PDB file of C-alpha atoms in Angstrom:
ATOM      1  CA  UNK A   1       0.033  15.890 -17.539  1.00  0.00           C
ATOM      2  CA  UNK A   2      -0.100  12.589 -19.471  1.00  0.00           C
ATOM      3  CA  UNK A   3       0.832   9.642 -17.500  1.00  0.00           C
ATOM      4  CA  UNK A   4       3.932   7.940 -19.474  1.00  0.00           C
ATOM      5  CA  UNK A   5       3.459   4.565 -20.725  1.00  0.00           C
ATOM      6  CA  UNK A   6       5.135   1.432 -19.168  1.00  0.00           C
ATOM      7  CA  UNK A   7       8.044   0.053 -19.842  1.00  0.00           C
ATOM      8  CA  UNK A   8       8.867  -3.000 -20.073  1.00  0.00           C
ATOM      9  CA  UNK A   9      12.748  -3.173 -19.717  1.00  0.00           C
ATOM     10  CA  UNK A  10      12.272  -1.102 -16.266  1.00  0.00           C
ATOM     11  CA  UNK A  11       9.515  -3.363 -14.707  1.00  0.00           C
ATOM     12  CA  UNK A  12      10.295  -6.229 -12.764  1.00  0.00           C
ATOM     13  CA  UNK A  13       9.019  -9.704 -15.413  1.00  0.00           C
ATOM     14  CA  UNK A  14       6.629 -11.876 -14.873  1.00  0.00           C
ATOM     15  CA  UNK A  15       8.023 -15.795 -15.583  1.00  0.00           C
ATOM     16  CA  UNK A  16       5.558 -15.936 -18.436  1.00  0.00           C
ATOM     17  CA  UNK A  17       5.433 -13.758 -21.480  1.00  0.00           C
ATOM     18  CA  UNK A  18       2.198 -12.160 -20.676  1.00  0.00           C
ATOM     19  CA  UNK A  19       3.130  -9.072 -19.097  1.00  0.00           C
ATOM     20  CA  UNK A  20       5.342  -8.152 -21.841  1.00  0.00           C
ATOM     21  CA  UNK A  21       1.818  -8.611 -24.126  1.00  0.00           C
ATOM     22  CA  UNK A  22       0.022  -6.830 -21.428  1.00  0.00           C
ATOM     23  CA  UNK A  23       2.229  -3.685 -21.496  1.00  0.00           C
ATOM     24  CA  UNK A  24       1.838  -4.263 -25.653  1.00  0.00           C
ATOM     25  CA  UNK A  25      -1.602  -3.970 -25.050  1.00  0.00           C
ATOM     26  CA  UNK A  26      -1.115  -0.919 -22.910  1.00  0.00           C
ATOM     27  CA  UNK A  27       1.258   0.880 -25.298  1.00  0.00           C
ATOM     28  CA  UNK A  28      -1.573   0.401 -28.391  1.00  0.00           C
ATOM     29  CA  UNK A  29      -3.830   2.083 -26.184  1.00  0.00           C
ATOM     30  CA  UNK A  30      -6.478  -0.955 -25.574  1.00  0.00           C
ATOM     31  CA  UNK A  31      -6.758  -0.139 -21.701  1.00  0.00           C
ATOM     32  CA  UNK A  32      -9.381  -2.328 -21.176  1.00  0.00           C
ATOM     33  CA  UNK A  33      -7.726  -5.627 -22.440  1.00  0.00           C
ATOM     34  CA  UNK A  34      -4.308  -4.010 -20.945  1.00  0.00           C
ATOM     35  CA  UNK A  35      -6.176  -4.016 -18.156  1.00  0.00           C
ATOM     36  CA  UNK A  36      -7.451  -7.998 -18.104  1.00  0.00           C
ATOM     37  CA  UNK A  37      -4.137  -9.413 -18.887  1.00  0.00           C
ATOM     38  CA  UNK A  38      -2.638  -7.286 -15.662  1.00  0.00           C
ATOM     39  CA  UNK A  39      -5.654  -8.881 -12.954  1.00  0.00           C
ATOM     40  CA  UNK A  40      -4.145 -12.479 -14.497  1.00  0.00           C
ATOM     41  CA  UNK A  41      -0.810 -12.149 -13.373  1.00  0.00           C
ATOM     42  CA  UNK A  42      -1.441 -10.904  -9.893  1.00  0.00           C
ATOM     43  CA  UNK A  43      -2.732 -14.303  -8.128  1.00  0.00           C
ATOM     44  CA  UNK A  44       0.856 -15.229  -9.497  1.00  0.00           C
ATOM     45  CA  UNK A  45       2.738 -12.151 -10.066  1.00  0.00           C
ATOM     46  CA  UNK A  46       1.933  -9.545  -6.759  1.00  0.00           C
ATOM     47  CA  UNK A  47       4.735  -6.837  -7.386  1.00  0.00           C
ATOM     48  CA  UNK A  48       4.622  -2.886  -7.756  1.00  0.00           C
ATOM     49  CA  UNK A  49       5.202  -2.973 -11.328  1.00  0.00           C
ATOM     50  CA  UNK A  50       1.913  -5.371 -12.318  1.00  0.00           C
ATOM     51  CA  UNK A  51       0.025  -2.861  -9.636  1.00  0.00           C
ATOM     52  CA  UNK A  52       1.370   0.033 -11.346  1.00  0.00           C
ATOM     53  CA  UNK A  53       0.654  -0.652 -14.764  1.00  0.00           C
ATOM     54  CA  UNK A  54      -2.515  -2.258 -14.159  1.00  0.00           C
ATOM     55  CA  UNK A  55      -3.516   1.506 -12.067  1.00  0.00           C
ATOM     56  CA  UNK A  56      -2.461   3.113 -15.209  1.00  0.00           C
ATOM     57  CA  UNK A  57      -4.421   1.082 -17.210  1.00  0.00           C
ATOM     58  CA  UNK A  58      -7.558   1.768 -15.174  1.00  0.00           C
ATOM     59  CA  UNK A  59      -6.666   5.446 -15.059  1.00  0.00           C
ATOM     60  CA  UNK A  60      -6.817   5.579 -18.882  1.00  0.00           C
ATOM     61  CA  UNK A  61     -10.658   4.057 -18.571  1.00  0.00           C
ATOM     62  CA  UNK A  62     -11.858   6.409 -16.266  1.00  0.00           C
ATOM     63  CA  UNK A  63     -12.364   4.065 -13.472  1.00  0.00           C
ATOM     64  CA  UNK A  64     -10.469   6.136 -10.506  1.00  0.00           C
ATOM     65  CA  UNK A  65     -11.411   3.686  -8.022  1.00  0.00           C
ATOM     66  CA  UNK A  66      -9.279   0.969  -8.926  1.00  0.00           C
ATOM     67  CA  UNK A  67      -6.649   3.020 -10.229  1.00  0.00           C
ATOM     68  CA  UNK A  68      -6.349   4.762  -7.037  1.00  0.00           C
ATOM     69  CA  UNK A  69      -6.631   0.924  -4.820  1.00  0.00           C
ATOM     70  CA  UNK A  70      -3.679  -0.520  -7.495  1.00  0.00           C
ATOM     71  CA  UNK A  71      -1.576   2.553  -7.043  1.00  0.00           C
ATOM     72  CA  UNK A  72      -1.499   2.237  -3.007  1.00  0.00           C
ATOM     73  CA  UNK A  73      -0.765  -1.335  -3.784  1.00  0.00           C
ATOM     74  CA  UNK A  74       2.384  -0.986  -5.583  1.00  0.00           C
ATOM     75  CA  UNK A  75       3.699   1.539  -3.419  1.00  0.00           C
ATOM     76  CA  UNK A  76       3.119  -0.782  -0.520  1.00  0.00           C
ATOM     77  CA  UNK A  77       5.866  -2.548  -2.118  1.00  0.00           C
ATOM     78  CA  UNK A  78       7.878   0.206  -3.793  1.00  0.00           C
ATOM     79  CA  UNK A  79       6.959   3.175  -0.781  1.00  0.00           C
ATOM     80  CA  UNK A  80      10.124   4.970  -2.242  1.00  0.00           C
ATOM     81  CA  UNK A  81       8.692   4.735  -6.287  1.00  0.00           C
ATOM     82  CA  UNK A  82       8.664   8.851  -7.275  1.00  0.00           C
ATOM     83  CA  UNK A  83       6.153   8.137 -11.027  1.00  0.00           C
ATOM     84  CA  UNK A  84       3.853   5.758  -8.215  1.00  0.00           C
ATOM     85  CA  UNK A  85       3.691   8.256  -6.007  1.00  0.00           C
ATOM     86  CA  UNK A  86       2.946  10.551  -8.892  1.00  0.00           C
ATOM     87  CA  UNK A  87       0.299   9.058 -10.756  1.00  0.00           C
ATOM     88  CA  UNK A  88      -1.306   8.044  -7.701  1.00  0.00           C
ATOM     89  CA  UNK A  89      -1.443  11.977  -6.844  1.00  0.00           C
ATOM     90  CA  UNK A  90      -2.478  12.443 -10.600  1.00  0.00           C
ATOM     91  CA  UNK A  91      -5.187  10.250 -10.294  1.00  0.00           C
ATOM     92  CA  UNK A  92      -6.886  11.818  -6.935  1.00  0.00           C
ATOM     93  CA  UNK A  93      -6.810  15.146  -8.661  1.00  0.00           C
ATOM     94  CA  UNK A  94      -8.647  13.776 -11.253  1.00  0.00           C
ATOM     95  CA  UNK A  95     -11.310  12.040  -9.175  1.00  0.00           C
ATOM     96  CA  UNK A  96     -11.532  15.368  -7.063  1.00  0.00           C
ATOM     97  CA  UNK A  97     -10.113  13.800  -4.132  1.00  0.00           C
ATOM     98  CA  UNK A  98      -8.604  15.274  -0.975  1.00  0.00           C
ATOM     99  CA  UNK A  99      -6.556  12.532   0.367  1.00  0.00           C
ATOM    100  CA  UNK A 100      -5.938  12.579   4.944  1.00  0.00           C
ATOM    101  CA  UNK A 101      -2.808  13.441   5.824  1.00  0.00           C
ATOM    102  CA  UNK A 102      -0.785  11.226   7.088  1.00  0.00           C
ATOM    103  CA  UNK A 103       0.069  10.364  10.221  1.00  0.00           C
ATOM    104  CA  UNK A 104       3.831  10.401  11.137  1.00  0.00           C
ATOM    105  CA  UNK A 105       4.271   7.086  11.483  1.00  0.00           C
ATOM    106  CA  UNK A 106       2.985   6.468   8.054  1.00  0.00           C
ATOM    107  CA  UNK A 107       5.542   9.324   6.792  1.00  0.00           C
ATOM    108  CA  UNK A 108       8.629   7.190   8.204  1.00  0.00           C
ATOM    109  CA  UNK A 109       6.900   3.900   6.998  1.00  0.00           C
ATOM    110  CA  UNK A 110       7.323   5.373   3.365  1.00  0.00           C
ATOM    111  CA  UNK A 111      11.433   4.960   3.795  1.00  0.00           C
ATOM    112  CA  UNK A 112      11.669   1.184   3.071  1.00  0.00           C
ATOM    113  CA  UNK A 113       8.834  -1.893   2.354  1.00  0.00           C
ATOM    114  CA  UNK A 114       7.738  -3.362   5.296  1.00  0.00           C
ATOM    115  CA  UNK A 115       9.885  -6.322   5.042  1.00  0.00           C
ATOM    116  CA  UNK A 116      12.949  -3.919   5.204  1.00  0.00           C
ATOM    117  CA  UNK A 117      11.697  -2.513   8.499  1.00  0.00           C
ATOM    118  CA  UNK A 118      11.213  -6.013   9.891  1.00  0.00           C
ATOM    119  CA  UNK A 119      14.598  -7.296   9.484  1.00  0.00           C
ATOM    120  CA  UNK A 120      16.110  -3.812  10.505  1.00  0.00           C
ATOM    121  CA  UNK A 121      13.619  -4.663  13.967  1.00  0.00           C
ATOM    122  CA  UNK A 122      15.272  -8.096  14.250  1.00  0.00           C
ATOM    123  CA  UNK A 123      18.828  -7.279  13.649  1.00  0.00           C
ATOM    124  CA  UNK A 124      18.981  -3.987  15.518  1.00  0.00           C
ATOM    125  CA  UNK A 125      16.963  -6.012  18.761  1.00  0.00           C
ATOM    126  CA  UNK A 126      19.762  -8.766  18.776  1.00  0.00           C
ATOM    127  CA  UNK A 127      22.499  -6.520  18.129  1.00  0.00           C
ATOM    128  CA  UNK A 128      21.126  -4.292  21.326  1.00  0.00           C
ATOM    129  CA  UNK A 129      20.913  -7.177  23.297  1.00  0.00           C
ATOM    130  CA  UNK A 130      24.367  -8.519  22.862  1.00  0.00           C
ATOM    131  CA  UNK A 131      25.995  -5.037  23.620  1.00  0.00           C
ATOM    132  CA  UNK A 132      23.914  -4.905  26.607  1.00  0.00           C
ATOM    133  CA  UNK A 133      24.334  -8.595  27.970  1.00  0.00           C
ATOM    134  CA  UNK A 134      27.424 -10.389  26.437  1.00  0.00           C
ATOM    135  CA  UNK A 135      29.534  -7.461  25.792  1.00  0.00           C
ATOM    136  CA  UNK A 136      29.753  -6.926  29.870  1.00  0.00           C
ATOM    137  CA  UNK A 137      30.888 -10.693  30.130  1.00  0.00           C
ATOM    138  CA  UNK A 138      33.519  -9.989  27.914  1.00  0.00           C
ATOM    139  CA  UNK A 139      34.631  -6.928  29.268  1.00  0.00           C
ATOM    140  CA  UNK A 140      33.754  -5.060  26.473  1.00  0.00           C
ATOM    141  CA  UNK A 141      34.101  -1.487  27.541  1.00  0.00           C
ATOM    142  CA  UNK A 142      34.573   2.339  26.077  1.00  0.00           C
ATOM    143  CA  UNK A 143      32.930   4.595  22.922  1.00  0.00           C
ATOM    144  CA  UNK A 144      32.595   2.237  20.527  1.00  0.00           C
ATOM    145  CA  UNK A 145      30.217  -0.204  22.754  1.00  0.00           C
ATOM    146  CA  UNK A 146      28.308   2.833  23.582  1.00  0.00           C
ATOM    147  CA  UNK A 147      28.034   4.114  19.970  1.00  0.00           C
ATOM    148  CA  UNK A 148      27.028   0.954  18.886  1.00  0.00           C
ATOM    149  CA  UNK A 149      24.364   0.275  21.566  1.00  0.00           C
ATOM    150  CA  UNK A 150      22.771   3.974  21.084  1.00  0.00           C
ATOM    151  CA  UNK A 151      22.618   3.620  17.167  1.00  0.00           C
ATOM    152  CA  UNK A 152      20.802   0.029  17.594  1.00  0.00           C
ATOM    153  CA  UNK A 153      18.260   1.355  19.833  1.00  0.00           C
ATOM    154  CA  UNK A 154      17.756   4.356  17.724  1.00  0.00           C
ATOM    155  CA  UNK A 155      17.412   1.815  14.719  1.00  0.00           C
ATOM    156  CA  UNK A 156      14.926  -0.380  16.447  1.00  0.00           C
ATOM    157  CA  UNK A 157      12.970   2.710  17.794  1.00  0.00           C
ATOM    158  CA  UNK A 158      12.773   3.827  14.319  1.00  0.00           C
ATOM    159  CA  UNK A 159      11.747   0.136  13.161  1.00  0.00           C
ATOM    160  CA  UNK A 160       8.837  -0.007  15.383  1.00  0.00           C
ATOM    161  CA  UNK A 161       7.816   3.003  14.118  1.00  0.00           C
ATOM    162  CA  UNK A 162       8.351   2.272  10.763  1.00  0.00           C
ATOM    163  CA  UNK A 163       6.001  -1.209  11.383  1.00  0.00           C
ATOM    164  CA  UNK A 164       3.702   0.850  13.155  1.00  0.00           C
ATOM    165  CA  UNK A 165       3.077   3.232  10.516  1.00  0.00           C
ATOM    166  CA  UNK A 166       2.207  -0.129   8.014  1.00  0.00           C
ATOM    167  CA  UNK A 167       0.100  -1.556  10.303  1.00  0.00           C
ATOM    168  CA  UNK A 168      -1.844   1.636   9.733  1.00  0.00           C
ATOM    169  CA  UNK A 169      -1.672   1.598   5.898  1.00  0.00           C
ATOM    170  CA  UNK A 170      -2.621  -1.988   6.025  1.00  0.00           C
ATOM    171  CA  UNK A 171      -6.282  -0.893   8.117  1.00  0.00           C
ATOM    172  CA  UNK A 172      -7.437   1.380   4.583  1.00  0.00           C
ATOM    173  CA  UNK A 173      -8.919   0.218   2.035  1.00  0.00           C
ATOM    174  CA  UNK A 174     -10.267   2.326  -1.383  1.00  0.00           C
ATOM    175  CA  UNK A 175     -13.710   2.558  -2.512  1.00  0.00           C
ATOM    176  CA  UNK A 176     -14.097   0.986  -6.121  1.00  0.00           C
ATOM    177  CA  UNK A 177     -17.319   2.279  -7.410  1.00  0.00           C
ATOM    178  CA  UNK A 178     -18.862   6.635  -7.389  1.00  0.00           C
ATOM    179  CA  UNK A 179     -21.656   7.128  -4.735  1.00  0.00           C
ATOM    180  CA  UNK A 180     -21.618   3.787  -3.317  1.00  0.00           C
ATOM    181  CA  UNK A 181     -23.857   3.780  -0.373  1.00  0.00           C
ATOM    182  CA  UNK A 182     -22.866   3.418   3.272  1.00  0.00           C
ATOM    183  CA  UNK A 183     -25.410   0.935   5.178  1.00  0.00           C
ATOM    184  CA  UNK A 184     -26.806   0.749   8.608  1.00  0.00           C
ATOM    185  CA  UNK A 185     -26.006  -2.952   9.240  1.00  0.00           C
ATOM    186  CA  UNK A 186     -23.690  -5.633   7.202  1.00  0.00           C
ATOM    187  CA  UNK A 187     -26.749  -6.518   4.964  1.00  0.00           C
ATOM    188  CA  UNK A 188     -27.965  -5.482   1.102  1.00  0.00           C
ATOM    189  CA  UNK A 189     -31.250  -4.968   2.902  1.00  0.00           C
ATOM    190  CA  UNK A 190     -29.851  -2.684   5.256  1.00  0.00           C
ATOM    191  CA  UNK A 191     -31.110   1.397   5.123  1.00  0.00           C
ATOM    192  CA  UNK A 192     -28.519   3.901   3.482  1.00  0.00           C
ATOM    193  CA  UNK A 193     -26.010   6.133   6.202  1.00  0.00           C
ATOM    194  CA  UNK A 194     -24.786   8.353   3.407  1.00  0.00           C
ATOM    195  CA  UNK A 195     -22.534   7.526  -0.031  1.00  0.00           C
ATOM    196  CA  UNK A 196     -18.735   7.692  -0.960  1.00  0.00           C
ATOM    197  CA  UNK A 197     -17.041   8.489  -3.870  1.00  0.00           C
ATOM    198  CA  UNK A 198     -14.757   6.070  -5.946  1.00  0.00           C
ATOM    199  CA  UNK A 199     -10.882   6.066  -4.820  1.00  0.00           C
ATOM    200  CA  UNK A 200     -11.864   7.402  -0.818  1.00  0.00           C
ATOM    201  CA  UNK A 201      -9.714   5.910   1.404  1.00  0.00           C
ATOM    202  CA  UNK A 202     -11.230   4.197   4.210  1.00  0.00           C
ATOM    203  CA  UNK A 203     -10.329   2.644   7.490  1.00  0.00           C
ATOM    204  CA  UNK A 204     -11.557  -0.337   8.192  1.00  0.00           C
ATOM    205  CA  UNK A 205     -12.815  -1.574  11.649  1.00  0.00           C
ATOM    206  CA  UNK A 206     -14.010  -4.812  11.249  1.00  0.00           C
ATOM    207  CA  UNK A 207     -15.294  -7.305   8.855  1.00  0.00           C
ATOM    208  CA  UNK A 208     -18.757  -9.300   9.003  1.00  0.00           C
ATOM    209  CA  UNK A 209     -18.784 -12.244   5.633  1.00  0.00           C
ATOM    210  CA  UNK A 210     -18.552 -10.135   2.803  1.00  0.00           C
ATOM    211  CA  UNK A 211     -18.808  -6.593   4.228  1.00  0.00           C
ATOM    212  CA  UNK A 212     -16.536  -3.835   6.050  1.00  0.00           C
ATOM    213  CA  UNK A 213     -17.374  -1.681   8.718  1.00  0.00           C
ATOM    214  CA  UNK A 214     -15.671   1.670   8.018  1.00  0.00           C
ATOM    215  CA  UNK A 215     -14.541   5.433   9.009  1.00  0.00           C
ATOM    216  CA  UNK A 216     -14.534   7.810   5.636  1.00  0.00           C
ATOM    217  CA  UNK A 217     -13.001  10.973   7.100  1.00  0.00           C
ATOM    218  CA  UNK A 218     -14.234  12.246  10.402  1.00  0.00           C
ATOM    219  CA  UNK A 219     -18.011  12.042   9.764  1.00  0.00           C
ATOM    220  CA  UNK A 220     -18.981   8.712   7.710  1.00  0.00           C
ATOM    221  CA  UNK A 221     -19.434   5.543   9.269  1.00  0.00           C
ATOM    222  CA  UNK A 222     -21.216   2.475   7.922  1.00  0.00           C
ATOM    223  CA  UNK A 223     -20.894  -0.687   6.294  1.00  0.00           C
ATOM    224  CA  UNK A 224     -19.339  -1.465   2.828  1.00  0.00           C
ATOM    225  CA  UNK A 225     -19.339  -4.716   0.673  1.00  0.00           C
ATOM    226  CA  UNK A 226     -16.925  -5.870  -1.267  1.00  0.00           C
ATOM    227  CA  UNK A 227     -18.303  -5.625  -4.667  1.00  0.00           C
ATOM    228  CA  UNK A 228     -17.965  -1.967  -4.333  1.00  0.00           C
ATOM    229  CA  UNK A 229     -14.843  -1.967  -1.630  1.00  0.00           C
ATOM    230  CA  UNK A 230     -11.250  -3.400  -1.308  1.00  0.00           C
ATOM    231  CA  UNK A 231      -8.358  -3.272   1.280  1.00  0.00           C
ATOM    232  CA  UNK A 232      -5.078  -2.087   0.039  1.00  0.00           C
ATOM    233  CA  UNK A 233      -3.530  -5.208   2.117  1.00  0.00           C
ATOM    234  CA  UNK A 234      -5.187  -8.691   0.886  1.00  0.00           C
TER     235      UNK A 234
END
């Protein structure tokens, strides 16, 4: 399964004209520049489609890692994209990669962007609130209160768990480069604990300067630095 080509007129544009020569450079099938002209528009530019097409781009080269890290980045913005979702899926088959499965929380995270289930929090809290403690002042009485007040809980329940399944996906990060070596201690001096392969997901527990202490799996634990390492949350 080839994975289709860009286009322009369905991605969200950039303010300048370079992603349009970007996906140009894409389409003639010169990943690697493709590639460059994407990583210039992100300080700018972060949104799923740049992500996308720059995962796409790294796809074509062979480099799984990134591909893999750009593809969770985009659908952290666009959870509900089908061809990110896709590709992404595309692209761990190709690196030979058996992603966890996720938790539940993460599986009702994937219904709306994390900014989505923030407001719905907010709204659905002060809406609960006033049915509880105005709408008593007021007399306010019978099914329709009731209805009301049980569907904004069950909105804000669903919120928090919607925000708690994000604050998961934001504590992974991918691994960017094959066999890079788990150390000991934050340092390049450090002894090995073991290798991963490029586009594992990770968790990350903490950070020390310019390395990540992290869980691969349920049996690899050690330090990672960021030349070979990236969180899917900046």
């Amino acid at each position: 399964m080839l994975i289709a080509i860009p286009s322009a007129a369905n991605a969200q544009k950039s303010p300048i004209i370079d992603f349009d020569q970007a996906n140009a450079l894409y389409a003639e099938g010169k990943f690697e520049e493709a590639a460059t002209a994407y990583q210039k528009l992100l300080p700018e530019h972060q949104s799923a489609s740049v992500h996308y097409n720059l995962g796409n781009a790294y796809y074509h080269l062979g480099e799984y890692g990134p591909a893999i890290l750009h593809f969770e980045k985009a659908l952290a913005l666009d959870p509900r994209n089908p061809d990110i979702r896709a590709n992404l899926e595309l692209t761990q088959e190709a690196a030979q990669l058996t992603p966890p499965p996720p938790l539940w929380a993460e599986i009702v995270a994937d219904f709306a962007p994390v900014n989505t289930w923030t407001w719905l929090a907010v709204v659905s809290f002060w809406v609960a609130a006033a049915l509880l403690l105005l709408a008593p002042l007021y007399r306010w009485k019978g099914p329709l209160r009731g209805g009301l007040t049980a569907l904004s809980i069950l909105i804000l329940i669903a919120s928090g768990i919607g925000l708690y399944g994000w604050h998961v996906r934001g504590s992974y990060g991918v691994v960017l480069t094959d066999e890079a070596t788990l150390s000991v201690a934050p340092t390049a001096s450090s002894p090995g604990a073991g290798s991963v392969k490029a586009g594992e997901l990770a968790r990350i527990r903490k950070q020390h300067g310019d390395y990540y202490l992290v869980t691969v799996g349920d049996n690899k634990f050690g330090w990672l630095p960021n030349t070979v390492f990236s969180p899917v949350w900046d």
